[in-house]
Coordinates of C-alpha atoms in Angstrom, one line a residue:
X744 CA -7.5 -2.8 -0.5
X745 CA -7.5 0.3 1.9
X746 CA -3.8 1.4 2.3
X747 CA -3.0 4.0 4.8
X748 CA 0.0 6.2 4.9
X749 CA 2.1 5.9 8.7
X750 CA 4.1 8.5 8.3
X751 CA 3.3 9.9 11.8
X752 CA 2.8 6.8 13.9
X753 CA 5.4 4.1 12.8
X754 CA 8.0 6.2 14.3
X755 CA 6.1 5.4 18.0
X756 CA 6.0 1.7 17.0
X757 CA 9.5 1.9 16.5
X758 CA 10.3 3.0 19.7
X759 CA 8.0 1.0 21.2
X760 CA 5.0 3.3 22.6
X761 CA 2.6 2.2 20.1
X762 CA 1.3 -0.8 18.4
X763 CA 1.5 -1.4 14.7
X764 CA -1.9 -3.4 14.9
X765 CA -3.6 -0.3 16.5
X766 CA -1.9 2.5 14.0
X767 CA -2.5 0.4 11.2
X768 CA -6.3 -0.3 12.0
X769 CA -6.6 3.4 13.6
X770 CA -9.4 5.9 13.3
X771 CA -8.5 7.0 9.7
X772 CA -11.2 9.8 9.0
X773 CA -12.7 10.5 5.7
X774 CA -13.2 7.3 4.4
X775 CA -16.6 6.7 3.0
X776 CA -19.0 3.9 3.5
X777 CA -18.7 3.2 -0.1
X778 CA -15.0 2.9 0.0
X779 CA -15.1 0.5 2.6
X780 CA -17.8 -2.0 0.8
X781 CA -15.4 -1.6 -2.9
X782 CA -11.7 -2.2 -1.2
X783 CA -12.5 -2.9 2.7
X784 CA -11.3 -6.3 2.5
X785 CA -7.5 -5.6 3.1
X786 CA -5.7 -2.7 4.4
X787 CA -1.9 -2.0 4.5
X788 CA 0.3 0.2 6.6
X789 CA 3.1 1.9 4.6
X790 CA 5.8 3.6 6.1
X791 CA 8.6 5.8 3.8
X792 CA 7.0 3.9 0.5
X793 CA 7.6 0.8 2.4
X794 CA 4.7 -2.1 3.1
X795 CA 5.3 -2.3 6.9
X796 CA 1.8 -4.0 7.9
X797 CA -0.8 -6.2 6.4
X798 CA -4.5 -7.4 7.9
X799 CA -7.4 -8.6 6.5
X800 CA -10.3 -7.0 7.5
X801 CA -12.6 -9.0 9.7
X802 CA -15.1 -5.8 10.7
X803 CA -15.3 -1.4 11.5
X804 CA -16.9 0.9 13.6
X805 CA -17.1 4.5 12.7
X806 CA -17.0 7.0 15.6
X807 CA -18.1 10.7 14.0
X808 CA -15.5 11.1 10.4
X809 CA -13.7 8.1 11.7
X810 CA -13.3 4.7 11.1
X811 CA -11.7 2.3 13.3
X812 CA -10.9 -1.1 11.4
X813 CA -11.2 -5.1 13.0
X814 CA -8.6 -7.2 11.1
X815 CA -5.9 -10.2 11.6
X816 CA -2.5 -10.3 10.7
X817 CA -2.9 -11.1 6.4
X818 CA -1.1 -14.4 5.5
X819 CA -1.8 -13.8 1.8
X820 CA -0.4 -10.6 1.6
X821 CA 2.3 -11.1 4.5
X822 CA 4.5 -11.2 1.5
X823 CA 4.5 -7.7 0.8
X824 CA 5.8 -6.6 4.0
X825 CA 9.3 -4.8 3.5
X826 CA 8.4 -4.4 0.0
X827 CA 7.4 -0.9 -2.0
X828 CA 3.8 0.0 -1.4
X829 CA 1.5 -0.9 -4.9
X830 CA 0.4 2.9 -4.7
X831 CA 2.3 5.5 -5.7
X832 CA 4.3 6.9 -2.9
X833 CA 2.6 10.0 -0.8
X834 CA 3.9 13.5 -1.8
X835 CA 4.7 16.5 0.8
X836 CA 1.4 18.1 1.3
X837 CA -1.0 15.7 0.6
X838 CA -3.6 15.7 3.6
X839 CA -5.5 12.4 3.4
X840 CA -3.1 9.4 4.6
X841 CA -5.7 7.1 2.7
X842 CA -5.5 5.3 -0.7
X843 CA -7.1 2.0 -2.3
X844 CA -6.5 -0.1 -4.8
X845 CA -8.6 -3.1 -6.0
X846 CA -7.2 -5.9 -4.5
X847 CA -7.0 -8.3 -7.4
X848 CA -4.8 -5.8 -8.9
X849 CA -2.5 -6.6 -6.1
X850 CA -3.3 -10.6 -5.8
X851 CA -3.3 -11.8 -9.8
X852 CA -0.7 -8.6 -11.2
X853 CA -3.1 -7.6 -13.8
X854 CA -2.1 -3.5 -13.5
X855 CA -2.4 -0.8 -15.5
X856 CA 0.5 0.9 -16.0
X857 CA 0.5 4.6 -13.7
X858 CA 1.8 7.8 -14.8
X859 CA 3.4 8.7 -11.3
X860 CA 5.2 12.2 -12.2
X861 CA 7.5 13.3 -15.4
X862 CA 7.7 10.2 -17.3
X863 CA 8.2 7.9 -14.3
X864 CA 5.6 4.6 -15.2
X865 CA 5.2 2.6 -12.4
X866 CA 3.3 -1.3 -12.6
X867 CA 3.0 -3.8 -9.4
X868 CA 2.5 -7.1 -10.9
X869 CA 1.8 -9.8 -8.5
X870 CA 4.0 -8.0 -5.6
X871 CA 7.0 -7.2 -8.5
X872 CA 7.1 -3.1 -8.9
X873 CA 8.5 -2.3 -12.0
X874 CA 9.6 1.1 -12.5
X875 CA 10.5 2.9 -15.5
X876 CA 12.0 6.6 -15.1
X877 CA 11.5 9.4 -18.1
X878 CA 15.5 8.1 -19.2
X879 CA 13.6 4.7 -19.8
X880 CA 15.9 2.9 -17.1
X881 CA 14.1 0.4 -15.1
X882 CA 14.0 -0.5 -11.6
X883 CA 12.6 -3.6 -10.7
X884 CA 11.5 -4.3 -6.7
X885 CA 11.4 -7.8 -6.2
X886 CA 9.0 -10.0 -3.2
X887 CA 11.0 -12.2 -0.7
X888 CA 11.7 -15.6 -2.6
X889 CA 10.6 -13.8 -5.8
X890 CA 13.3 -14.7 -8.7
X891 CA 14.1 -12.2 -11.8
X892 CA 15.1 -13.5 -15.1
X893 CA 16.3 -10.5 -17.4
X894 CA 16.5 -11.3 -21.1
X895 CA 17.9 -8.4 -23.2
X896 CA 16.6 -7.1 -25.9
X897 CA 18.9 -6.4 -29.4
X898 CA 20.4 -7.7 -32.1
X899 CA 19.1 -11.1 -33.3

């Protein structure tokens, strides 16, 4: 799973001078041909550490350093629209507006736990983020017509 970082362009698709399906699927330049054969299969637009776009990639061209992707709208992982991305959110200053993830990470929840920055832990199990911060107080994100049963831990 590519997932690409629309910080710049999902402000036009709100106002309505772009498309989400063309900024999402853009010319994103740097990615390798390598990259695309491991996590081509999916790619996501995120917007403010927000899913705001899913496709499944049917195809690319690459045009110099850049990489134009083919895709349709993704019913498997429509789900994670409007939901926090399952990478750890961009920082000020980072240039490349590219990250992936394996995608069965994503699909069957099996994650490794990531160090994000100063104790924060983060895990995205099957489109549930749980985050812990360095105070060990957890924050869980939760998918549309997902259900959380808490079961405290203490005294028996």
């Amino acid at each position: 799973m590519i997932v690409v970082n629309l910080k710049r362009s999902y402000p036009l698709v709100q106002l309505g001078t772009a498309d989400l399906n063309d900024v999402t699927l853009g010319a994103w330049a740097g990615v390798t041909d390598e990259a695309i054969e491991r996590f081509g299969d999916v790619i996501l637009g995120v917007y403010q550490d927000k899913v705001v776009s899913a496709y499944d990639i049917t195809g690319h061209s690459r045009e110099d350093d850049r990489v134009t992707f083919e895709g349709n709208e993704s019913a498997e992982f429509e789900h994670l629209i409007g939901q926090q991305s399952p990478v750890p959110a961009w920082k000020r200053g980072q240039a490349r507006p590219t990250r992936y993830i394996e995608t069965e990470i994503v699909r069957t929840g099996s994650a490794p736990v990531e160090l994000i920055e100063d104790g924060i832990r983060r895990a995205v199990v099957a489109g549930y983020t749980l985050t812990v911060d360095s105070d060990n107080i957890a924050t869980i994100t939760v998918p549309r017509g997902g259900v959380v049963t808490v079961v405290t831990g203490g005294a028996e």
